[in-house]
Amino acid sequence: MQELLQYLFSGITNGAIYAVIAVGFALLFNATELINFAHGEFVMLGALGMVTLYNGLGLPLAAAFLLTTLGVSAVGFLFERFAIRTVKRPDAIVLVIITVGASIFLRGVAMLGWGKDAHSVAPFSDHPPLSIAGANLLPQSLWILTIVLGAVLGLHLFFTRSLTGKAMLASAISRRAAWLVGIPTGRMVQLAFVLSAAMGAVAGVIIAPITMCSYDMGTLLGLKGFCAAMLGGLGSLWGGVLGGFLLGVLEALGVGFLSSSLKDAIAFVLLLLILYIRPAGLLGARKVQRF
Amino acid sequence: MSATTSIRKRLLPVMALVVVGLMAFCPAPQAAENLKIGGVFSVTGPTSFLGDPEKKSMEMVVDAINSAGGIDGRMLEAVIYDTEGDPQRAVNAVSKLINRDGVIAIIGPSLTPTTLAVKNLALNAKVPLISCAAGIQITEPVTPWVFKTAQSDVLAVATVYGHIQRSGLKKIGLLSVANAFGESGKQQLEQQAPAFGLEVVAAEKFGAKDSDMTAQLTKIRKAAPDAVICWGTNPGPAVVAKNFGQLGLEMPLYQSHGVASPKFIELAGSAAEGILLPTGKILVAGLLPADDLQKPVLEAYIQQFESRYQMPVSGFGGYAYDAMQLLAKALAGTDGDPEKVRANLEQITGHVGVSGVFNFSPSEHNGLGADAFVMVRIKDGKWELIQD
């Protein structure tokens, strides 16, 4: 019982991170039908941004968080402006390869900027772990859960309540129809890139204190987030969240009750299964449902 | 007929040029020439932390020998190539050294996979190769032309187990990284446990880039071991150290020599307190007792390296330093004959180096004993030598 609870805590913490990465994938896929393989690199930039601002310069937590997120969003903006929009014939395969190239580029830049060594970041608050029924819960896990749920709820309200959000949704459903009623669809795509990069940055910021940050940390996290997004139904906001938590918890239980050598295999076996049995994902309708 | 002749006439100067050109590439006769030594290290790439200090240490020893008049009056010349840690590049570099540069002996490569990839090249070409990698497979079984200077993980495991046995502990939980380093360590840990009267009650793995190891540690805790051993290289073991504290585990935590650097203390922060690990003596050179054989050698190496390169010394450069010193010893009086160099290497005993005291023989091509490692404890963010 005590072990089960501990596995769940560990799984939910990791799951929350996968969830917020999956949401970033979903946001962008919705607006552009593009899978951004550089998304993991935004996570890495978020974490390394905290290394510099929070640990290095000693800024207050909120300021470091905000600056990092804004900085990474700016990278997302530049990425869209100079790498994606300038493509003459934007075939899906060309764009995907561009994102792969961008991920290699960003990793290289990060290696030059932050070096090859890993860095560690202090936790957001200095409480001892909470003991619940014999299992230990880290205060950082509570931070992660709160921030992830806050971010997703914020996005949900943005898409259902604000005019810009609705305009984005409209241009996601039919770019041509949205353009005909006067929505600047180009701007909406740009906004999607910025929001998606911001989600990546948030994932990086919150994961920084519980792990080691290095220039090559993004690839695996990006892949896990992608699995989570596929699991929940690519393009669905809540699907991404569900997929993330499911993946995290199943991984932790897999380590606990099967074998720790299977940990990464679990994500990819799940991905294959879902593609085989239910290609649209758990929350996806037959035709992928927009949020 | 006349057409052919004219072509031949025109070809003749071209052919002459080609022949002259080819002759320029042929190795010139050896007499009074420099003694050429090859070096292959992962100078750049993800494992540059190994190859870079190794290259620097090798160049340092070569310069020192040359400024002291060379070996038997002949200067040494180092030809060094970068493998970037890639076995294919290592193969290319070693064949270039053997076939084009015509070196007498080779130092390196830096990694076990790159060394295993070039082992047969050295054997077939009959060129002595002194590897700077740790893997036991390099010199076990012994092959005539391949030597190594880095301590095997066999010795590291024996040092850790020795300490656990003296502490009166019995049950061991293992947590190893899922790569070549972790696999080799895990195999040794499981193999040697019975000899020290220990029992492995749990063996878990983690990915080199995993962000959280609480699940594995929870599973290990369930098996109730007396001590936990984590076998990996940075940054994973630092995460393990943090998670270990967060779960409130109270048994001793041992780490491998793979994290024996100040970087580990920096990464793990306060979670590093009390962790025990085996390390080569270079990390604690200042703490060694004055009667330690290696102390003067270590201090000389550290002083030379740091004053020349203005950067802190690491144990890895010491592998190349030892290899080059051993080779210099073996080269004396051979006039660059590889067979004699090989035979001389096998005769070297009692050579006090940076990584330990080397005693080579035809059946022992690593030559280090368990005294090559010491146990240290991390206390107040510093290393503390455990003497017993």
XYZ file of C-alpha atoms in Angstrom:
679
model
C 0.000 0.000 0.000
C 2.758 2.357 1.026
C 4.685 1.397 -2.116
C 1.644 1.811 -4.349
C 1.111 5.339 -3.044
C 4.788 6.151 -3.594
C 4.614 4.877 -7.194
C 1.506 7.007 -7.744
C 3.202 10.143 -6.398
C 6.190 9.589 -8.629
C 3.963 8.807 -11.613
C 1.715 11.821 -11.141
C 4.697 14.174 -10.882
C 6.260 12.855 -14.080
C 2.813 12.637 -15.663
C 2.126 16.326 -15.024
C 5.307 17.198 -16.886
C 4.471 14.903 -19.804
C 0.996 16.477 -19.796
C 2.183 20.044 -20.169
C 4.576 18.988 -22.942
C 1.743 17.114 -24.677
C -0.445 20.223 -24.477
C 2.302 22.163 -26.294
C 2.276 19.577 -29.094
C -1.532 19.686 -29.224
C -1.703 23.484 -29.413
C 0.564 23.655 -32.392
C -0.892 20.644 -34.158
C -4.314 22.208 -33.909
C -3.328 25.467 -35.515
C -0.949 24.148 -38.145
C -1.330 20.328 -38.411
C 2.404 20.338 -37.726
C 4.260 18.133 -35.255
C 7.119 20.175 -33.899
C 10.042 17.894 -33.148
C 11.907 20.859 -31.668
C 9.352 21.043 -28.852
C 11.581 19.080 -26.453
C 14.248 21.712 -27.045
C 11.882 24.413 -25.761
C 11.596 22.356 -22.568
C 15.392 22.211 -22.371
C 15.659 25.984 -22.913
C 13.109 26.532 -20.148
C 15.142 24.449 -17.706
C 18.479 26.017 -18.678
C 16.891 29.474 -18.508
C 16.134 28.746 -14.853
C 19.730 27.587 -14.342
C 20.934 31.022 -15.434
C 18.228 33.317 -14.067
C 17.146 31.602 -10.846
C 20.360 29.876 -9.811
C 22.985 31.988 -11.559
C 21.658 35.527 -11.242
C 19.546 34.799 -8.187
C 16.365 36.488 -9.446
C 13.205 35.907 -7.396
C 11.287 32.794 -8.437
C 8.360 34.596 -10.078
C 10.614 36.924 -12.089
C 12.858 34.079 -13.254
C 9.803 32.006 -14.191
C 8.249 34.874 -16.170
C 11.462 35.938 -17.922
C 12.303 32.349 -18.886
C 8.823 31.770 -20.305
C 8.896 35.057 -22.225
C 12.384 34.329 -23.538
C 11.480 30.853 -24.792
C 8.239 32.217 -26.308
C 10.391 34.701 -28.203
C 12.467 31.805 -29.514
C 9.203 30.159 -30.647
C 8.196 33.395 -32.363
C 11.532 33.707 -34.195
C 11.393 30.035 -35.137
C 8.021 30.550 -36.845
C 9.008 33.850 -38.456
C 12.345 32.776 -39.908
C 12.246 28.989 -40.292
C 8.602 28.116 -40.953
C 6.957 31.089 -42.636
C 9.760 31.597 -45.145
C 9.290 28.121 -46.633
C 8.046 28.523 -50.210
C 6.204 25.209 -50.515
C 5.090 24.261 -47.009
C 4.544 20.504 -47.460
C 4.049 18.689 -44.177
C 7.201 16.592 -44.635
C 9.363 19.647 -45.379
C 8.126 21.426 -42.271
C 8.654 18.387 -40.063
C 12.220 18.072 -41.290
C 12.730 21.777 -40.595
C 11.626 21.217 -36.997
C 14.088 18.317 -36.694
C 16.808 20.620 -37.991
C 15.757 23.330 -35.558
C 16.008 20.881 -32.665
C 19.580 19.956 -33.629
C 20.408 23.659 -33.997
C 18.929 24.618 -30.615
C 20.731 21.735 -28.917
C 24.011 22.919 -30.440
C 23.430 26.507 -29.353
C 22.564 25.348 -25.827
C 25.721 23.227 -25.711
C 27.821 26.259 -26.612
C 25.971 28.518 -24.190
C 25.649 26.285 -21.139
C 28.389 23.738 -21.786
C 28.182 19.961 -21.865
C 27.888 19.449 -18.125
C 24.622 19.062 -16.287
C 23.411 21.739 -13.862
C 21.108 21.540 -10.904
C 18.501 24.056 -9.750
C 17.339 24.689 -6.192
C 13.732 23.680 -5.392
C 11.070 26.403 -5.413
C 10.494 26.061 -1.688
C 12.641 24.526 0.991
C 10.175 22.297 2.857
C 11.016 18.743 3.901
C 9.033 16.078 2.006
C 5.483 15.519 3.301
C 4.769 12.065 4.643
C 1.351 10.734 3.658
C 0.517 7.204 4.852
C 4.205 6.294 4.787
C 4.819 7.623 1.278
C 6.833 10.797 0.749
C 5.506 13.607 -1.410
C 7.899 16.348 -2.488
C 6.779 19.962 -2.146
C 8.079 20.416 -5.717
C 5.490 17.856 -6.896
C 2.753 20.063 -5.449
C 4.256 23.060 -7.262
C 4.306 21.075 -10.490
C 0.713 19.909 -10.162
C -0.568 23.375 -9.302
C 1.297 25.090 -12.118
C 0.337 22.487 -14.725
C -3.333 22.506 -13.789
C -3.287 26.322 -13.675
C -1.693 26.558 -17.110
C -4.108 24.098 -18.698
C -7.117 25.746 -17.073
C -5.881 29.125 -18.293
C -5.597 27.771 -21.825
C -9.057 26.261 -21.586
C -10.554 29.611 -20.530
C -8.563 31.379 -23.257
C -10.041 29.154 -25.951
C -13.626 29.202 -24.663
C -13.992 32.742 -23.283
C -11.692 35.170 -25.134
C -12.250 36.478 -28.651
C -8.639 35.835 -29.671
C -8.934 32.273 -28.409
C -12.112 31.720 -30.348
C -10.525 33.246 -33.450
C -7.612 30.844 -33.059
C -9.993 27.942 -32.738
C -11.873 29.122 -35.825
C -8.758 29.329 -37.938
C -7.755 25.893 -36.661
C -11.064 24.415 -37.813
C -10.942 26.031 -41.234
C -8.253 28.470 -42.088
C -9.987 29.598 -45.260
C -13.364 30.226 -43.603
C -11.686 32.104 -40.761
C -9.795 34.234 -43.246
C -13.043 35.005 -45.096
C -14.665 36.396 -41.932
C -11.662 38.623 -41.337
C -9.515 36.659 -38.862
C -5.780 37.247 -39.468
C -4.915 33.541 -39.766
C -1.176 34.150 -40.184
C -1.127 35.938 -36.853
C -3.046 33.045 -35.278
C -0.432 30.537 -36.442
C 2.222 32.765 -34.936
C 0.332 32.921 -31.660
C 0.069 29.139 -31.648
C 3.858 28.865 -31.963
C 4.370 31.346 -29.134
C 1.866 29.613 -26.824
C 3.277 26.197 -27.623
C 6.829 27.360 -26.871
C 5.581 28.923 -23.630
C 4.063 25.564 -22.595
C 7.417 23.916 -23.318
C 9.168 26.543 -21.221
C 6.761 25.972 -18.305
C 7.525 22.248 -18.436
C 11.245 23.037 -18.378
C 10.970 25.489 -15.510
C 9.025 23.161 -13.222
C 11.114 20.096 -13.962
C 14.429 21.921 -13.408
C 14.563 21.471 -9.600
C 13.761 17.746 -9.581
C 16.224 16.646 -12.227
C 19.573 17.608 -13.751
C 19.478 20.136 -16.592
C 21.701 19.706 -19.618
C 21.642 20.634 -23.299
C 20.530 17.123 -24.333
C 17.661 16.652 -21.865
C 14.970 17.753 -24.338
C 14.944 14.847 -26.760
C 13.625 12.155 -24.435
C 11.145 14.509 -22.740
C 9.893 15.628 -26.160
C 9.366 12.024 -27.221
C 7.522 11.160 -24.011
C 5.344 14.260 -24.422
C 4.640 13.255 -28.004
C 3.605 9.778 -26.832
C 1.300 11.390 -24.276
C -0.223 13.662 -26.925
C -0.834 10.694 -29.238
C -2.218 8.646 -26.359
C -4.800 11.266 -25.485
C -5.654 12.172 -29.063
C -3.405 14.602 -30.935
C -4.949 18.046 -31.018
C -7.105 17.603 -27.928
C -6.174 19.747 -24.922
C -7.667 17.541 -22.221
C -6.624 14.469 -24.177
C -3.009 15.603 -23.850
C -3.449 16.094 -20.108
C -5.047 12.668 -19.686
C -2.380 11.047 -21.868
C 0.405 12.658 -19.849
C -0.873 11.509 -16.468
C -1.684 8.053 -17.790
C 1.802 7.642 -19.233
C 3.491 8.882 -16.054
C 1.499 6.624 -13.749
C 1.839 3.559 -15.989
C 5.607 4.091 -16.179
C 5.920 4.284 -12.410
C 3.709 1.233 -11.868
C 5.652 -0.598 -14.587
C 8.899 0.039 -12.717
C 7.300 -1.025 -9.454
C 5.506 -4.174 -10.492
C 7.309 -5.304 -13.650
C 10.904 -4.225 -14.186
C 12.809 -0.974 -14.271
C 14.568 -2.000 -17.494
C 11.177 -1.704 -19.203
C 10.529 1.897 -18.154
C 11.090 3.608 -21.498
C 9.706 0.673 -23.437
C 6.335 1.190 -21.722
C 5.831 4.592 -23.363
C 6.620 3.303 -26.803
C 4.647 0.076 -26.525
C 1.658 2.164 -25.430
C 2.180 4.430 -28.430
C 2.209 1.485 -30.816
C -0.873 -0.035 -29.187
C -2.826 3.181 -29.390
C -1.864 3.741 -33.011
C -3.016 0.205 -33.767
C -6.237 0.033 -31.798
C -7.424 3.614 -31.676
C -5.430 5.837 -34.042
C -7.324 8.978 -32.982
C -6.274 8.570 -29.339
C -8.359 8.105 -26.198
C -10.253 11.384 -26.318
C -10.087 11.875 -30.070
C -13.265 11.318 -32.086
C -13.040 9.394 -35.323
C -12.018 12.610 -37.000
C -9.617 14.268 -34.618
C -11.575 16.500 -32.287
C -10.487 20.099 -31.845
C -10.752 21.701 -28.469
C 50.068 2.816 -84.106
C 51.471 6.312 -84.194
C 48.511 7.501 -82.147
C 49.367 5.053 -79.331
C 53.004 6.133 -79.298
C 52.074 9.758 -79.004
C 49.722 8.988 -76.127
C 52.503 7.028 -74.468
C 54.863 9.928 -74.962
C 52.422 12.320 -73.422
C 51.649 9.930 -70.567
C 55.284 9.419 -69.670
C 55.822 12.712 -67.833
C 52.512 12.259 -66.048
C 53.504 8.784 -64.895
C 56.851 10.064 -63.766
C 55.100 12.701 -61.694
C 52.813 10.095 -60.142
C 55.761 7.891 -59.209
C 57.589 10.817 -57.622
C 54.433 11.768 -55.787
C 53.947 8.249 -54.449
C 57.533 8.109 -53.254
C 56.956 11.245 -51.249
C 54.203 9.423 -49.338
C 56.248 6.316 -48.608
C 57.575 6.155 -45.051
C 61.181 7.227 -45.130
C 63.823 4.913 -43.638
C 63.877 5.047 -39.825
C 67.538 5.760 -39.109
C 68.064 8.751 -36.774
C 64.460 9.690 -37.375
C 62.012 10.716 -34.663
C 60.257 7.912 -32.813
C 56.627 8.267 -33.840
C 53.969 7.536 -31.212
C 50.272 7.532 -32.099
C 47.492 8.866 -29.880
C 43.726 8.352 -30.345
C 41.451 10.094 -27.877
C 37.867 11.385 -27.804
C 39.159 14.971 -27.766
C 35.775 16.412 -28.767
C 32.215 15.098 -28.509
C 30.221 14.001 -25.480
C 33.174 12.212 -23.871
C 35.666 15.037 -24.366
C 36.023 15.190 -20.568
C 38.065 11.983 -20.985
C 39.907 12.612 -24.229
C 40.857 16.239 -23.779
C 42.939 15.834 -20.590
C 44.389 12.601 -22.031
C 45.649 14.385 -25.151
C 47.057 17.210 -23.028
C 48.794 14.797 -20.637
C 50.338 12.811 -23.491
C 51.692 15.980 -25.137
C 53.039 17.108 -21.784
C 55.026 13.894 -21.245
C 56.341 13.897 -24.834
C 57.587 17.468 -24.450
C 59.188 16.666 -21.114
C 61.039 13.652 -22.575
C 62.192 15.617 -25.621
C 63.500 18.523 -23.594
C 65.466 16.014 -21.518
C 67.182 14.761 -24.697
C 64.680 12.167 -25.990
C 65.072 8.389 -25.783
C 68.502 7.023 -26.756
C 69.147 10.355 -28.433
C 66.054 10.180 -30.621
C 63.213 12.650 -30.253
C 59.633 11.533 -29.759
C 56.934 12.705 -32.141
C 53.270 12.423 -31.151
C 50.643 11.989 -33.889
C 47.241 12.450 -32.267
C 43.813 11.922 -33.835
C 40.333 12.665 -32.462
C 37.760 9.831 -32.351
C 34.873 11.975 -31.046
C 34.046 8.832 -29.055
C 32.901 7.063 -32.224
C 34.174 3.473 -32.805
C 34.161 3.925 -36.607
C 36.322 7.037 -36.371
C 38.606 5.212 -33.961
C 39.091 2.422 -36.525
C 39.905 4.981 -39.238
C 42.316 6.843 -36.980
C 44.172 3.700 -35.906
C 44.530 2.397 -39.460
C 45.849 5.806 -40.496
C 48.381 5.706 -37.648
C 49.533 2.207 -38.574
C 49.499 2.415 -42.371
C 50.251 6.035 -43.181
C 52.082 7.454 -40.190
C 53.903 4.213 -39.383
C 53.848 4.677 -35.620
C 55.754 2.373 -33.255
C 53.044 2.252 -30.602
C 49.607 3.698 -29.910
C 48.158 5.285 -26.776
C 44.365 5.282 -26.378
C 41.515 5.140 -27.295
C 39.658 6.723 -24.394
C 36.573 4.475 -24.265
C 35.874 0.764 -23.946
C 33.761 0.568 -27.155
C 36.357 2.439 -29.217
C 39.167 0.307 -27.796
C 37.365 -2.944 -28.550
C 36.766 -1.696 -32.104
C 40.492 -1.189 -32.771
C 41.874 -4.111 -30.737
C 42.179 -6.434 -33.726
C 43.847 -3.786 -35.886
C 46.674 -3.491 -33.374
C 46.908 -7.290 -33.068
C 47.120 -7.845 -36.823
C 49.586 -5.037 -37.443
C 51.657 -6.066 -34.392
C 51.707 -2.577 -32.889
C 51.612 -2.211 -29.088
C 48.449 -0.411 -27.949
C 47.996 1.010 -24.446
C 44.327 1.841 -23.918
C 43.074 4.500 -21.496
C 39.663 2.831 -21.079
C 38.413 0.921 -18.043
C 36.521 -2.076 -19.524
C 37.821 -5.419 -18.279
C 37.227 -6.978 -21.727
C 40.209 -5.034 -23.106
C 42.855 -7.073 -21.323
C 40.789 -10.079 -20.274
C 41.621 -12.426 -21.956
C 45.146 -11.117 -22.450
C 46.238 -10.542 -26.035
C 49.926 -9.996 -26.796
C 49.734 -6.424 -28.131
C 47.042 -4.734 -26.024
C 47.657 -3.131 -22.610
C 45.679 -0.672 -20.497
C 46.355 1.774 -17.678
C 42.876 2.633 -16.348
C 41.649 0.746 -13.281
C 39.040 -1.912 -14.132
C 35.645 -1.762 -12.496
C 36.526 -5.171 -11.022
C 38.868 -3.343 -8.647
C 36.316 -0.623 -7.894
C 33.700 -3.246 -7.014
C 36.195 -5.098 -4.826
C 37.039 -1.863 -2.994
C 33.357 -1.046 -2.336
C 32.533 -4.598 -1.257
C 35.591 -4.672 0.991
C 34.282 -1.607 2.808
C 30.742 -3.011 3.083
C 32.069 -6.286 4.450
C 34.166 -4.500 7.087
C 31.063 -2.491 8.083
C 29.304 -5.788 8.822
C 26.500 -5.324 6.296
C 24.980 -8.262 4.421
C 22.143 -7.356 2.042
C 22.761 -5.114 -0.963
C 20.347 -3.200 -3.206
C 21.720 -2.302 -6.641
C 20.674 0.555 -8.888
C 22.623 0.794 -12.140
C 22.412 2.991 -15.218
C 21.194 1.301 -18.395
C 24.368 1.696 -20.481
C 27.692 -0.088 -20.952
C 29.178 1.370 -17.759
C 26.194 0.344 -15.624
C 25.854 -3.095 -17.210
C 29.496 -3.944 -16.700
C 29.340 -2.687 -13.112
C 26.153 -4.617 -12.368
C 27.686 -7.808 -13.741
C 30.762 -7.384 -11.536
C 28.669 -6.496 -8.485
C 26.531 -9.609 -8.870
C 29.513 -11.847 -9.628
C 31.687 -10.740 -6.710
C 28.957 -10.552 -4.041
C 29.247 -14.184 -2.787
C 33.019 -13.867 -2.367
C 32.440 -11.085 0.178
C 29.550 -12.903 1.865
C 27.013 -10.437 0.495
C 23.592 -11.006 -0.996
C 22.061 -8.862 -3.740
C 18.396 -8.546 -2.740
C 17.270 -6.048 -5.401
C 18.730 -4.953 -8.746
C 17.061 -2.052 -10.558
C 18.012 0.125 -13.511
C 17.518 3.711 -14.586
C 17.894 5.498 -17.934
C 20.880 7.813 -18.340
C 18.532 10.754 -18.918
C 15.722 9.873 -16.504
C 14.442 12.732 -14.381
C 13.178 10.781 -11.385
C 14.295 7.511 -9.712
C 11.870 7.408 -6.759
C 9.989 4.444 -8.229
C 13.172 2.332 -8.451
C 14.283 3.351 -4.958
C 10.839 2.552 -3.558
C 11.114 -0.923 -5.001
C 14.595 -1.333 -3.537
C 13.375 -0.116 -0.137
C 10.752 -2.856 -0.173
C 13.537 -5.479 -0.353
C 15.049 -3.969 2.845
C 18.766 -3.960 1.961
C 21.456 -2.929 4.481
C 23.137 -0.693 1.887
C 22.337 0.647 -1.582
C 24.925 0.830 -4.361
C 24.310 3.128 -7.324
C 26.503 2.481 -10.376
C 26.446 5.208 -13.022
C 28.025 8.372 -14.424
C 26.724 11.946 -14.069
C 24.050 13.225 -13.965
C 21.829 10.211 -13.067
C 23.527 9.305 -9.746
C 23.018 12.887 -8.512
C 19.259 12.466 -9.070
C 19.461 9.135 -7.214
C 21.223 10.857 -4.305
C 18.483 13.519 -4.160
C 15.623 10.991 -4.385
C 17.343 8.823 -1.766
C 17.189 11.681 0.722
C 13.660 12.672 -0.279
C 12.374 9.171 0.395
C 13.981 9.320 3.819
C 16.093 6.191 3.277
C 18.608 5.736 6.073
C 20.947 2.926 5.020
C 24.390 3.908 3.617
C 24.459 4.908 -0.071
C 27.504 3.946 -2.136
C 28.269 5.418 -5.556
C 30.754 4.241 -8.180
C 34.085 5.783 -9.214
C 32.129 7.038 -12.267
C 31.036 10.097 -10.268
C 34.313 10.706 -8.454
C 34.638 14.367 -9.418
C 33.718 17.696 -7.792
C 30.905 17.947 -10.356
C 28.942 15.276 -8.484
C 29.079 17.228 -5.224
C 27.960 20.342 -7.090
C 25.017 18.533 -8.734
C 23.798 16.614 -5.711
C 24.333 19.528 -3.311
C 23.406 18.712 0.272
C 22.112 15.286 -0.858
C 25.750 14.246 -1.399
C 26.484 14.316 2.350
C 27.614 10.975 3.726
C 27.809 9.215 0.355
C 30.648 6.701 0.070
C 32.544 5.954 -3.117
C 35.750 4.411 -4.474
C 38.169 6.664 -6.352
C 41.639 6.724 -7.798
C 44.060 8.463 -5.446
C 44.404 11.601 -7.580
C 41.173 13.054 -6.184
C 42.555 12.980 -2.649
C 46.286 13.367 -3.347
C 46.608 16.047 -0.651
C 44.968 13.836 1.976
C 47.174 10.775 1.425
C 49.575 9.811 4.206
C 53.171 10.919 3.575
C 54.411 7.321 3.237
C 52.090 6.570 0.287
C 54.203 5.459 -2.695
C 52.040 7.336 -5.184
C 51.942 10.654 -3.344
C 55.093 12.212 -4.948
C 54.091 11.000 -8.437
C 50.595 12.422 -8.043
C 51.849 15.746 -6.744
C 54.347 16.075 -9.588
C 51.677 15.291 -12.193
C 49.149 17.701 -10.694
C 51.734 20.486 -10.440
C 52.967 19.970 -14.038
C 49.494 19.728 -15.565
C 47.972 22.648 -13.721
C 50.867 25.031 -14.318
C 50.990 24.141 -18.023
C 47.276 24.206 -18.866
C 45.834 26.487 -16.145
C 42.962 24.063 -15.528
C 42.199 21.600 -12.731
C 43.573 18.113 -13.178
C 41.290 15.052 -13.539
C 42.003 11.374 -13.021
C 41.406 10.675 -16.702
C 44.472 12.540 -17.956
C 46.457 10.311 -15.605
C 45.659 7.233 -17.731
C 47.447 8.778 -20.723
C 50.224 10.103 -18.467
C 50.878 6.608 -17.101
C 50.614 5.048 -20.568
C 53.172 7.463 -22.003
C 55.589 7.023 -19.062
C 55.328 3.234 -19.318
C 55.878 3.391 -23.057
C 58.916 5.653 -22.624
C 60.379 3.100 -20.203
C 59.727 0.268 -22.661
C 61.112 2.198 -25.640
C 64.584 2.583 -24.161
C 67.137 0.497 -26.026
C 64.691 -0.903 -28.604
C 65.495 1.461 -31.490
C 61.772 1.550 -32.231
C 61.270 -2.188 -32.799
C 57.603 -2.870 -31.841
C 58.285 -6.469 -30.800
C 60.979 -5.366 -28.356
C 58.750 -2.575 -27.018
C 56.007 -5.121 -26.386
C 58.371 -7.502 -24.638
C 59.754 -4.661 -22.497
C 56.252 -3.555 -21.481
C 55.538 -7.047 -20.175
C 58.687 -6.869 -18.039
C 57.764 -3.631 -16.222
C 57.083 -4.147 -12.524
C 56.735 -1.762 -9.617
C 56.143 1.269 -11.836
C 54.537 3.891 -9.602
C 52.019 5.825 -11.688
C 49.130 8.213 -11.243
C 46.487 5.440 -11.317
C 48.358 2.966 -9.148
C 51.431 0.733 -9.029
C 51.807 -1.223 -12.280
C 53.098 -4.790 -12.301
C 52.910 -6.164 -15.841
C 53.615 -9.738 -16.891
C 52.850 -11.852 -19.965
C 49.557 -12.846 -18.341
C 48.672 -9.450 -16.809
C 48.307 -6.434 -19.094
C 46.592 -4.002 -16.697
C 48.922 -4.585 -13.811
C 47.001 -2.750 -11.095
C 45.975 -4.164 -7.735
C 43.119 -3.333 -5.342
C 45.343 -0.639 -3.775
C 44.719 1.496 -6.887
C 41.446 2.621 -5.279
C 40.685 4.230 -1.953
C 37.292 4.764 -0.315
C 36.159 8.324 0.325
C 33.160 9.833 2.083
C 31.602 13.184 1.191
C 31.526 15.415 4.254
C 30.605 19.105 4.312
C 30.873 19.176 0.511
C 34.458 17.820 0.588
C 36.146 14.453 0.167
C 37.213 12.641 3.282
C 39.632 9.734 3.034
C 38.486 6.590 4.846
C 41.429 4.804 6.415
C 41.106 1.374 7.838
